[in-house]
């Protein structure tokens, strides 16, 4: 397994160095990514084959050896047949072309958004043959030879970081050594050791985020990768020799029931992937991935979103029973407290007998709850100087709605409508469905003066839906149709605010984040773990897009009010609960928090976050304390958000970056803060306190 490679080209892309190599013996082409400042430290790696630039598998080609089937589809005959054709650069895009003997072309493109700390990879397959081919696996990206800073196996120095996710517990970091994962090479490098982790269905953040980071603790360098699409995906760590390979893309035939047929002359492009590397750990590397989204996010933000205003959502106030009278009462009370958006959540369309939970799909306002029409509610909100918002779960039909029986417009599998509990799914590529939703959703928003839509999504399609190619391809096209409808909402109502929600945080991936204003961070509405989840998401979502609940009730202590409000400094402040029944003292605490939130908004929006304290073992039974210290990109200001849990120390210290002084402290009475010896010291803490400190 002697390595053979010669350098094809090297490219500086921001602070990253991208180097292409070719094996003259096999004609294999591979790509190496490293921080530009550390390129000089790259060493020649022993016993390490060059990782192919593209991983693919065509039906009919021989499967890989090394006990691979069922574990990996990488390095099949399809890959062995790829030959290097050439490379060129066009408008900053590095284009590398491979081809097999039958004329099937593989076009690999790498680009970089202006100012981004990442590169983006897109892989296209063009069927230049005269026969029909069928893909059953195609990578969006692949990186090999990791780590290039060690000549051999990098014994016990490589860590794989992944973000685990479940309902109301999104984004927990899971870190394991390669040895723990069983990814050591064998004595003869015969077997293909691989772990694939994936998500199958239409909730792309349901078990894991499609994000991974590989940290070389000896060299102090970390690589991070992210898949962007909103349907079934897979990531894979593969090792057969001294170099680890990372790859990922659409979930393949084995993981996601995906195959794609290409007739002569047709092409298919895998979803976009984002890659980066840096001198630092997983926290730094993942936040670089987050920053890559900023240009696309900012380009589509409506004017009302520029200064990150406060939201009020009445779901945790009425719990699915909004009405004209309560909307008017709440809007009048909130007008002087600084909220810009007032969102009417689920239940406005409820059936008088069957309720609202299974009545999705018709989207007709309930006349009993809104006797003067839903426009009167929107007008009442506008009259108080706020922008009215409305909740939809527009991709679903509930069993109580007549649309539940419109079988020709619903997704099918095995000749039957895909049914999950009381929900079925619209076919978002059916012109009749799109026309219906344009009238019932976009038309309703426009005709009644709504400037905000919350789009929820509370089920998953699972392995997919009927399509001539495969169930997985049907699922991929369904999500394409959904995202096309999101864009149509924006096209028809240019200044509308779109909130992305999927039972909280199940759609927190770039292809959804980049076409919406904000996302629900979680469904942990009133839970003590809110600040832990919110801190997790700094590794996956721009804080300006991460909408965090502060559910307030008159029976809460001032300590609890501060805990809730301090949590929202980790993203976007969203008020809910019994806000019209709070005492003057409670409102004073809320208003102080809102005022500091506005002052700190530039740092919340554009900064880098460090996290410390105790890593919780249980989210439901939190112990210890945590902090998030966010420093603005220019270093001129910082925000420290601190929470104590059960058994927390009375005094804690947070290291600061630079010479800082306290400008404002948000905390209950009895808590003090000071800066000394380069650290922020906070004292007087009790269990379950929330503190925010703004420094310059």
XYZ file of C-alpha atoms in Angstrom:
696
model
C 0.000 0.000 0.000
C 2.789 2.379 -0.838
C 1.479 5.869 -1.444
C 1.922 7.351 -4.898
C 0.952 10.956 -5.476
C 2.000 14.064 -7.305
C 0.620 17.547 -6.743
C -1.788 18.788 -9.399
C -2.451 22.265 -8.033
C -2.658 24.348 -4.871
C -5.141 27.135 -4.165
C -5.375 29.736 -1.397
C -9.033 30.266 -0.494
C -9.261 32.775 2.325
C -7.255 31.322 5.200
C -7.586 27.802 3.757
C -5.194 25.988 1.460
C -6.723 23.521 -0.997
C -4.285 21.088 -2.613
C -5.085 18.505 -5.285
C -3.011 15.353 -5.797
C -2.989 12.622 -8.421
C -1.757 9.058 -8.167
C 0.034 8.434 -11.504
C -0.355 4.685 -11.094
C -4.143 4.572 -10.643
C -5.050 8.033 -12.026
C -6.901 8.662 -8.775
C -7.339 12.346 -7.848
C -7.755 13.533 -4.269
C -8.049 16.801 -2.349
C -6.377 17.975 0.860
C -7.703 20.833 2.990
C -5.592 22.579 5.644
C -5.319 25.953 7.361
C -3.026 28.014 5.136
C -0.859 28.972 8.096
C -0.259 25.305 8.892
C 0.358 24.034 5.367
C 4.094 24.019 6.045
C 3.539 21.445 8.799
C 1.961 18.845 6.488
C 4.085 15.694 6.296
C 4.260 12.798 3.864
C 1.908 10.160 5.171
C 2.975 6.526 5.314
C 0.783 3.608 4.256
C -2.049 5.855 3.081
C -3.830 5.611 -0.243
C -5.092 8.753 -1.899
C -8.759 9.358 -1.157
C -10.783 9.680 -4.418
C -12.276 13.097 -5.070
C -15.732 11.584 -5.709
C -17.418 8.566 -4.171
C -20.204 7.045 -6.252
C -21.820 3.706 -6.987
C -23.656 2.756 -10.187
C -26.052 -0.183 -10.295
C -24.327 -3.050 -12.082
C -20.800 -2.119 -11.036
C -18.989 -4.439 -8.639
C -19.449 -3.668 -4.962
C -16.385 -2.882 -2.829
C -14.401 -5.599 -1.117
C -13.155 -5.687 2.475
C -16.392 -6.993 4.043
C -18.073 -3.757 2.974
C -21.667 -4.472 1.923
C -24.126 -3.245 4.498
C -21.439 -1.121 6.075
C -20.235 1.125 3.260
C -20.669 1.611 -0.480
C -17.433 3.569 -0.896
C -14.595 2.515 -3.239
C -16.637 0.324 -5.560
C -15.813 -0.475 -9.182
C -17.530 2.814 -10.083
C -14.761 4.713 -8.304
C -11.996 2.469 -9.667
C -13.101 3.332 -13.216
C -12.838 7.107 -12.750
C -9.978 8.723 -14.678
C -8.663 12.256 -14.463
C -9.618 14.460 -17.427
C -8.512 17.920 -16.374
C -8.852 20.855 -14.034
C -9.577 24.540 -14.567
C -10.593 27.622 -12.598
C -13.526 29.781 -13.668
C -14.631 32.867 -11.713
C -13.036 31.550 -8.540
C -14.546 28.056 -8.910
C -12.090 25.154 -9.129
C -13.532 22.584 -11.514
C -12.093 19.078 -11.707
C -13.455 16.540 -14.190
C -13.257 12.760 -14.055
C -14.668 10.242 -16.520
C -15.136 6.508 -16.904
C -14.648 4.503 -20.083
C -18.352 4.626 -20.969
C -18.489 8.434 -21.009
C -20.019 9.044 -17.581
C -18.541 12.322 -16.301
C -18.044 13.442 -12.708
C -17.632 17.201 -12.302
C -16.341 18.388 -8.913
C -16.640 22.104 -8.082
C -15.140 23.973 -5.127
C -15.965 27.617 -4.444
C -15.889 30.137 -1.627
C -18.393 32.812 -0.703
C -16.881 36.286 -0.310
C -15.332 36.605 3.139
C -16.292 33.079 4.186
C -13.963 30.943 6.331
C -15.204 27.849 4.442
C -15.332 26.314 0.999
C -18.380 24.776 -0.651
C -18.308 21.575 -2.677
C -20.775 20.499 -5.363
C -20.520 17.209 -7.289
C -22.325 16.630 -10.576
C -22.760 13.426 -12.590
C -23.378 13.742 -16.340
C -24.462 10.661 -18.266
C -22.467 11.057 -21.464
C -22.988 7.424 -22.378
C -25.619 6.057 -24.740
C -27.275 3.924 -22.071
C -29.341 4.562 -18.951
C -27.415 4.514 -15.684
C -28.687 4.357 -12.115
C -26.889 5.913 -9.177
C -27.264 4.239 -5.803
C -24.711 6.403 -3.992
C -23.115 9.792 -4.677
C -21.015 11.864 -2.317
C -21.383 15.603 -1.963
C -17.818 15.747 -0.647
C -14.974 13.530 0.475
C -11.772 14.323 2.352
C -8.968 11.851 3.017
C -5.507 11.448 4.467
C -6.598 12.768 7.857
C -4.555 13.791 9.641
C -1.903 15.109 7.209
C 0.115 16.368 10.180
C 1.105 12.863 11.309
C 3.089 10.353 9.221
C 1.299 7.300 10.623
C -1.866 6.342 12.487
C -1.957 9.412 14.786
C -2.367 7.134 17.802
C -5.048 8.326 20.232
C -4.870 11.921 19.025
C -7.923 12.092 16.726
C -11.362 12.985 18.079
C -14.632 12.824 16.171
C -17.195 15.394 17.332
C -20.878 15.073 16.409
C -24.012 16.981 17.432
C -26.715 14.663 18.784
C -30.295 15.871 18.561
C -33.688 14.821 19.856
C -36.947 16.593 20.564
C -36.398 19.361 23.153
C -32.732 18.353 23.557
C -31.057 19.638 20.408
C -27.342 19.837 19.699
C -25.537 17.962 22.493
C -21.870 17.476 21.575
C -20.761 13.843 21.396
C -16.988 13.331 21.316
C -15.200 10.014 20.801
C -11.710 8.887 19.891
C -11.246 6.927 16.677
C -10.154 3.991 18.796
C -13.455 4.065 20.708
C -15.263 4.065 17.381
C -13.359 1.020 16.128
C -11.631 3.005 13.390
C -8.084 1.740 13.865
C -6.566 0.137 10.768
C -6.012 -3.616 10.949
C -2.530 -5.137 10.843
C -2.905 -5.851 7.121
C -5.250 -2.944 6.213
C -7.635 -5.477 4.694
C -11.030 -4.606 6.105
C -12.961 -1.425 5.435
C -13.701 0.029 8.871
C -16.547 2.498 8.611
C -19.221 4.192 10.658
C -22.128 5.809 8.872
C -24.486 8.013 10.796
C -27.521 9.321 9.047
C -31.034 10.671 9.291
C -33.808 9.123 7.248
C -36.842 11.262 6.567
C -37.984 14.852 6.187
C -36.735 16.079 9.571
C -32.999 16.454 8.868
C -32.146 17.244 12.502
C -33.843 14.405 14.324
C -31.019 12.210 15.637
C -27.902 14.085 14.586
C -27.180 17.401 12.970
C -25.528 16.831 9.551
C -22.324 18.278 11.016
C -19.068 16.641 12.070
C -15.650 17.805 13.188
C -12.407 15.829 13.297
C -9.865 17.213 15.745
C -6.144 16.464 15.621
C -5.253 17.162 19.250
C -1.524 16.771 18.625
C -1.384 19.325 15.798
C -4.115 21.560 17.204
C -6.072 21.512 13.938
C -9.745 20.657 13.371
C -11.662 19.926 10.157
C -15.422 20.493 10.104
C -17.988 19.474 7.489
C -21.688 20.144 7.012
C -24.364 18.887 4.647
C -26.949 21.469 3.698
C -30.028 19.694 2.363
C -33.301 19.051 4.135
C -34.020 15.375 3.469
C -32.267 12.061 4.214
C -28.494 12.424 4.545
C -25.472 10.458 5.684
C -21.982 11.178 6.924
C -19.274 8.553 7.011
C -15.914 8.129 8.700
C -13.913 5.474 6.872
C -10.510 3.996 7.579
C -8.578 1.257 5.903
C -5.014 2.499 6.401
C -3.221 5.208 8.350
C -5.436 7.984 6.964
C -9.038 8.618 7.942
C -11.557 9.693 5.301
C -14.679 11.762 5.862
C -17.435 11.824 3.258
C -21.115 12.573 3.037
C -24.130 13.451 0.950
C -27.592 12.102 0.249
C -28.358 8.971 2.229
C -27.476 6.131 -0.166
C -29.472 3.067 -1.178
C -28.566 1.227 2.009
C -29.272 4.135 4.396
C -31.905 6.183 2.604
C -33.562 3.970 -0.030
C -32.129 6.329 -2.663
C -31.456 5.607 -6.308
C -31.454 8.032 -9.223
C -31.856 7.035 -12.872
C -30.118 9.125 -15.536
C -30.990 8.674 -19.193
C -28.421 9.473 -21.874
C -27.527 13.149 -21.701
C -29.115 13.743 -18.278
C -27.252 15.004 -15.221
C -27.698 15.112 -11.452
C -26.033 17.361 -8.893
C -25.574 16.236 -5.301
C -26.573 18.687 -2.565
C -24.024 21.302 -1.539
C -21.542 20.554 1.269
C -19.524 23.030 3.354
C -15.956 22.316 4.545
C -13.481 24.165 6.713
C -10.340 23.705 8.795
C -8.744 25.832 11.485
C -6.109 25.993 14.182
C -8.350 25.288 17.158
C -10.999 22.886 18.368
C -14.470 21.788 17.326
C -16.123 24.859 18.810
C -14.093 27.161 16.566
C -14.453 24.974 13.487
C -18.222 24.566 13.767
C -18.770 28.297 14.226
C -16.883 28.815 10.975
C -19.529 26.651 9.283
C -22.216 28.818 10.878
C -20.607 32.007 9.564
C -20.659 30.600 6.039
C -24.450 31.040 6.059
C -24.346 34.748 6.937
C -24.225 36.274 3.415
C -27.223 34.238 2.217
C -29.177 34.891 5.418
C -28.548 38.632 5.395
C -29.385 38.929 1.687
C -32.976 37.774 2.252
C -33.742 39.460 5.586
C -36.723 41.840 5.451
C -36.138 45.395 6.755
C -37.932 44.689 10.042
C -35.323 42.060 10.913
C -32.188 44.199 10.653
C -32.065 45.175 14.351
C -33.153 41.789 15.760
C -36.423 42.874 17.429
C -38.310 41.040 20.168
C -41.086 38.573 19.278
C -44.258 37.740 21.171
C -45.887 34.381 20.411
C -49.139 33.575 22.191
C -48.869 29.768 22.046
C -47.788 29.396 25.674
C -50.482 31.935 26.586
C -53.601 30.377 25.057
C -52.188 26.894 24.312
C -53.993 26.574 20.986
C -57.073 28.640 21.773
C -56.438 32.167 20.421
C -59.395 34.485 19.928
C -60.130 38.073 18.956
C -60.655 39.257 22.522
C -57.404 37.792 23.875
C -55.422 39.074 20.898
C -56.696 42.598 21.491
C -56.014 42.405 25.249
C -52.495 41.075 24.792
C -51.603 43.468 21.981
C -52.707 46.485 24.020
C -50.605 45.351 26.966
C -47.526 44.544 24.907
C -47.486 47.740 22.859
C -45.365 49.643 25.383
C -42.945 46.807 26.143
C -40.873 46.704 22.975
C -42.112 43.654 21.037
C -42.264 44.159 17.260
C -43.960 40.912 16.187
C -47.160 39.418 17.597
C -47.618 35.839 16.361
C -50.981 34.069 16.518
C -49.991 30.424 16.838
C -51.872 27.151 16.310
C -55.630 26.905 16.802
C -56.962 29.936 14.907
C -58.546 27.549 12.341
C -59.975 25.097 14.910
C -63.064 23.011 14.159
C -65.808 23.905 16.680
C -66.285 20.238 17.570
C -63.067 18.408 16.690
C -60.626 21.074 17.856
C -57.413 22.205 16.170
C -54.884 19.375 16.469
C -56.214 17.307 13.547
C -57.822 20.077 11.501
C -54.840 20.983 9.325
C -55.162 21.635 5.614
C -58.238 23.809 5.065
C -56.935 26.976 6.762
C -60.287 28.651 7.352
C -60.358 30.936 10.418
C -62.725 29.835 13.176
C -65.678 32.242 13.161
C -66.458 31.604 16.807
C -62.969 32.643 17.884
C -62.700 35.443 15.321
C -66.286 36.645 14.734
C -65.122 39.739 12.821
C -62.656 37.731 10.754
C -58.936 37.103 11.189
C -58.209 40.488 9.569
C -59.712 42.252 12.564
C -57.146 40.524 14.771
C -54.321 41.510 12.441
C -55.621 45.078 12.354
C -55.727 45.221 16.157
C -52.073 44.161 16.291
C -51.116 46.733 13.636
C -52.982 49.420 15.590
C -50.624 48.821 18.503
C -47.563 49.320 16.273
C -46.678 45.629 15.911
C -46.427 43.300 12.909
C -49.001 40.480 13.031
C -47.918 36.883 12.408
C -49.809 33.656 11.759
C -48.962 29.965 12.271
C -49.323 27.310 9.557
C -48.359 23.685 9.168
C -48.808 24.026 5.454
C -47.312 20.709 4.241
C -49.809 18.610 6.210
C -53.447 17.532 6.150
C -55.161 16.477 9.362
C -57.733 13.692 9.626
C -60.520 16.128 10.543
C -60.013 18.169 7.370
C -61.712 17.362 4.073
C -58.290 17.534 2.378
C -57.270 14.360 4.259
C -59.229 12.438 1.641
C -57.796 14.156 -1.452
C -55.663 11.128 -2.236
C -54.493 12.248 -5.668
C -52.818 15.293 -4.098
C -51.138 13.423 -1.226
C -47.841 11.560 -1.008
C -48.119 7.803 -1.576
C -46.098 4.748 -0.632
C -47.095 1.209 -1.580
C -50.105 2.702 -3.350
C -51.436 4.175 -0.100
C -51.250 7.677 1.357
C -48.339 8.098 3.753
C -50.145 8.483 7.085
C -48.484 9.301 10.404
C -50.952 9.344 13.275
C -53.589 11.884 12.231
C -51.449 13.529 9.503
C -50.911 13.076 5.780
C -48.582 14.984 3.492
C -49.338 17.200 0.503
C -47.397 16.418 -2.666
C -45.439 19.676 -2.881
C -44.602 19.062 -6.558
C -48.243 18.736 -7.579
C -49.376 21.944 -9.386
C -52.886 21.580 -7.963
C -51.499 21.469 -4.421
C -49.269 24.484 -5.015
C -52.184 26.452 -6.469
C -54.381 25.502 -3.498
C -51.732 26.540 -0.978
C -51.075 29.804 -2.796
C -54.720 30.668 -2.259
C -55.200 29.312 1.268
C -51.819 30.356 2.710
C -50.252 33.178 0.676
C -53.627 34.630 -0.250
C -54.810 34.610 3.372
C -51.620 36.344 4.532
C -51.851 39.041 1.854
C -55.579 39.695 2.133
C -55.502 40.052 5.915
C -52.341 42.090 6.336
C -50.018 39.600 8.002
C -46.296 40.357 7.833
C -44.982 37.224 9.549
C -45.553 33.499 8.981
C -44.499 30.728 11.336
C -44.192 27.499 9.318
C -44.312 24.473 11.578
C -43.739 20.817 10.660
C -44.618 18.087 13.129
C -44.097 14.751 11.388
C -41.564 13.011 9.163
C -42.160 11.260 5.837
C -39.730 8.508 6.819
C -37.996 6.457 4.112
C -39.707 8.372 1.323
C -42.569 8.384 -1.137
C -43.381 6.981 -4.530
C -41.161 8.083 -7.396
C -40.126 6.304 -10.625
C -36.521 6.147 -9.395
C -36.796 5.366 -5.665
C -38.488 6.274 -2.402
C -35.463 8.325 -1.375
C -35.560 10.319 -4.610
C -39.254 10.985 -4.044
C -38.403 12.378 -0.615
C -35.600 14.556 -2.008
C -37.921 16.058 -4.613
C -40.658 16.605 -2.006
C -38.332 18.785 0.076
C -37.241 20.641 -3.054
C -40.924 21.433 -3.633
C -41.356 22.610 -0.045
C -38.396 24.958 -0.252
C -39.620 26.260 -3.597
C -42.905 27.189 -1.879
C -41.011 28.982 0.904
C -39.336 31.070 -1.788
C -42.686 31.733 -3.462
C -44.038 33.161 -0.201
C -41.096 35.575 -0.145
C -41.543 36.429 -3.830
C -45.205 37.328 -3.403
C -44.758 39.086 -0.027
C -41.195 40.501 -0.202
C -41.044 41.974 3.327
C -42.576 39.013 5.139
C -40.742 37.429 8.085
C -40.580 33.633 7.729
C -40.017 31.526 10.828
C -38.799 27.969 10.286
C -40.132 25.536 12.887
C -40.327 21.748 12.934
C -41.464 20.558 16.346
C -38.898 23.067 17.505
C -35.512 22.484 15.924
C -35.835 19.570 13.492
C -35.034 21.592 10.355
C -31.961 23.537 11.445
C -29.971 22.953 8.241
C -28.553 25.579 5.844
C -31.005 24.979 2.992
C -33.858 25.994 5.344
C -31.931 28.553 7.409
C -30.780 30.447 4.329
C -34.329 31.030 3.034
C -35.948 32.038 6.346
C -35.538 34.866 8.833
C -35.525 32.880 12.044
C -35.916 29.354 13.373
C -37.433 27.943 16.513
C -34.483 26.722 18.579
C -36.459 24.013 20.389
C -39.828 23.066 21.839
C -38.372 23.290 25.359
C -40.883 26.055 26.094
C -40.571 26.360 29.875
C -37.802 23.902 30.706
C -34.726 24.669 32.831
C -32.525 23.231 30.063
C -33.344 26.146 27.728
C -29.938 27.877 28.170
C -28.078 24.591 27.618
C -29.863 23.897 24.315
C -29.527 27.531 23.244
C -25.774 27.402 23.910
C -25.485 24.157 21.931
C -26.951 25.841 18.878
C -24.153 28.417 18.619
C -22.332 25.569 16.826
C -25.090 25.156 14.224
C -27.179 28.325 13.835
C -26.470 32.052 13.672
C -27.719 33.394 17.032
C -29.669 36.106 15.181
C -31.787 33.266 13.739
C -32.184 31.184 16.916
C -35.538 32.086 18.493
C -35.567 31.282 22.218
C -38.659 31.108 24.427
C -39.058 33.249 27.543
C -42.399 32.020 28.898
C -43.428 34.316 31.743
C -46.169 33.805 34.330
C -47.315 35.930 37.298
C -46.564 33.135 39.769
C -42.864 33.107 38.834
C -40.283 34.538 41.195
C -38.029 37.362 40.042
C -35.203 34.829 40.069
C -37.093 32.724 37.537
C -37.857 35.772 35.383
C -34.142 36.624 35.227
C -33.299 32.976 34.401
C -35.764 32.975 31.497
C -34.802 36.381 30.143
C -31.045 35.738 30.401
C -31.522 32.628 28.237
C -32.810 34.744 25.358
C -29.480 36.612 25.174
C -28.164 33.426 23.543
C -30.277 34.145 20.467
C -33.550 35.914 19.664
C -35.893 36.944 22.460
C -39.388 35.458 22.125
C -41.847 36.296 24.906
C -44.915 34.207 25.735
C -47.077 33.224 28.672
C -49.259 35.320 30.983
C -47.609 38.600 30.099
C -50.793 40.619 30.658
C -50.912 39.477 34.293
C -47.313 40.202 35.330
C -46.709 42.524 38.269
C -44.988 45.887 37.858
C -41.924 44.407 39.531
C -41.859 41.471 37.117
C -42.317 43.761 34.113
C -39.499 45.954 35.364
C -37.196 42.926 35.287
C -38.407 41.979 31.800
C -38.010 45.523 30.478
C -34.497 45.792 31.878
C -33.670 42.544 30.080
C -35.163 43.771 26.803
C -33.228 47.046 27.019
C -29.922 45.223 27.528
C -30.826 42.704 24.809
C -31.185 45.573 22.348
C -27.890 47.091 23.497
C -26.083 43.767 23.144
C -27.758 42.852 19.824
C -24.695 43.690 17.660
C -22.562 41.245 19.671
C -25.305 38.589 19.718
C -25.519 38.953 15.954
C -21.847 39.102 14.989
C -19.373 37.489 17.339
C -17.563 34.353 18.446
C -18.772 32.240 21.380
C -16.782 30.378 24.006
C -18.519 28.006 26.367
C -17.424 26.805 29.792
C -18.484 25.659 33.212
C -19.865 22.158 33.768
C -20.902 19.890 30.896
C -24.287 18.506 31.983
C -24.775 14.756 31.975
C -28.544 15.034 32.309
C -30.548 17.811 30.689
C -33.615 17.031 32.782
C -31.654 17.126 36.049
C -29.093 19.887 35.539
C -26.212 20.294 37.945
C -23.406 22.835 38.194
C -23.252 25.924 35.969
C -22.428 27.118 32.474
C -21.392 30.282 30.714
C -21.288 31.494 27.140
C -18.882 34.375 26.522
C -19.519 35.990 23.161
C -17.026 38.549 21.889
C -17.805 40.841 18.962
C -15.750 40.301 15.833
C -13.998 43.644 16.333
C -13.305 42.867 19.997
C -14.902 46.125 21.116
C -17.619 44.511 23.241
C -18.498 41.225 24.864
C -21.518 39.550 26.400
C -21.322 36.902 29.112
C -24.467 34.849 29.710
C -24.273 32.688 32.815
C -26.669 30.179 34.338
C -26.435 28.209 37.555
C -28.120 24.857 38.098
C -28.533 22.522 41.076
C -25.570 22.531 43.448
C -23.881 25.450 41.727
C -21.006 27.294 43.446
C -21.802 30.664 45.003
C -18.946 32.372 43.117
C -17.655 31.600 39.624
C -15.096 33.137 37.264
C -15.191 33.496 33.480
C -11.956 34.232 31.570
C -12.200 37.308 29.348
C -10.415 38.193 26.138
C -8.778 41.609 26.239
C -9.024 44.440 28.724
C -12.737 44.637 29.514
C -14.904 46.640 31.898
C -18.496 46.012 32.953
C -21.056 48.306 31.358
C -24.230 46.660 32.599
C -25.256 43.715 34.774
C -28.588 41.961 34.361
C -29.289 39.825 37.423
C -31.585 39.566 40.407
C -30.854 41.540 43.561
C -28.022 39.992 45.570
C -25.785 39.041 42.645
C -22.607 41.039 42.082
C -20.024 41.051 39.286
C -16.527 42.482 38.905
C -13.548 42.209 36.576
C -10.215 41.271 38.088
C -7.054 39.638 36.748
C -8.546 39.215 33.264
C -11.637 37.373 34.486
C -15.241 38.190 35.242
C -16.170 37.087 38.756
C -19.853 36.662 39.581
C -20.874 36.090 43.199
C -24.059 35.630 45.202
C -25.358 32.813 42.995
C -28.049 30.394 44.076
C -29.401 27.367 42.247
C -31.037 28.297 38.905
C -29.956 31.886 38.527
C -29.614 33.648 35.183
C -27.136 36.472 34.603
C -26.116 38.572 31.596
C -23.131 40.930 31.691
C -22.340 43.418 28.932
C -18.714 44.539 28.751
C -16.653 46.912 26.629
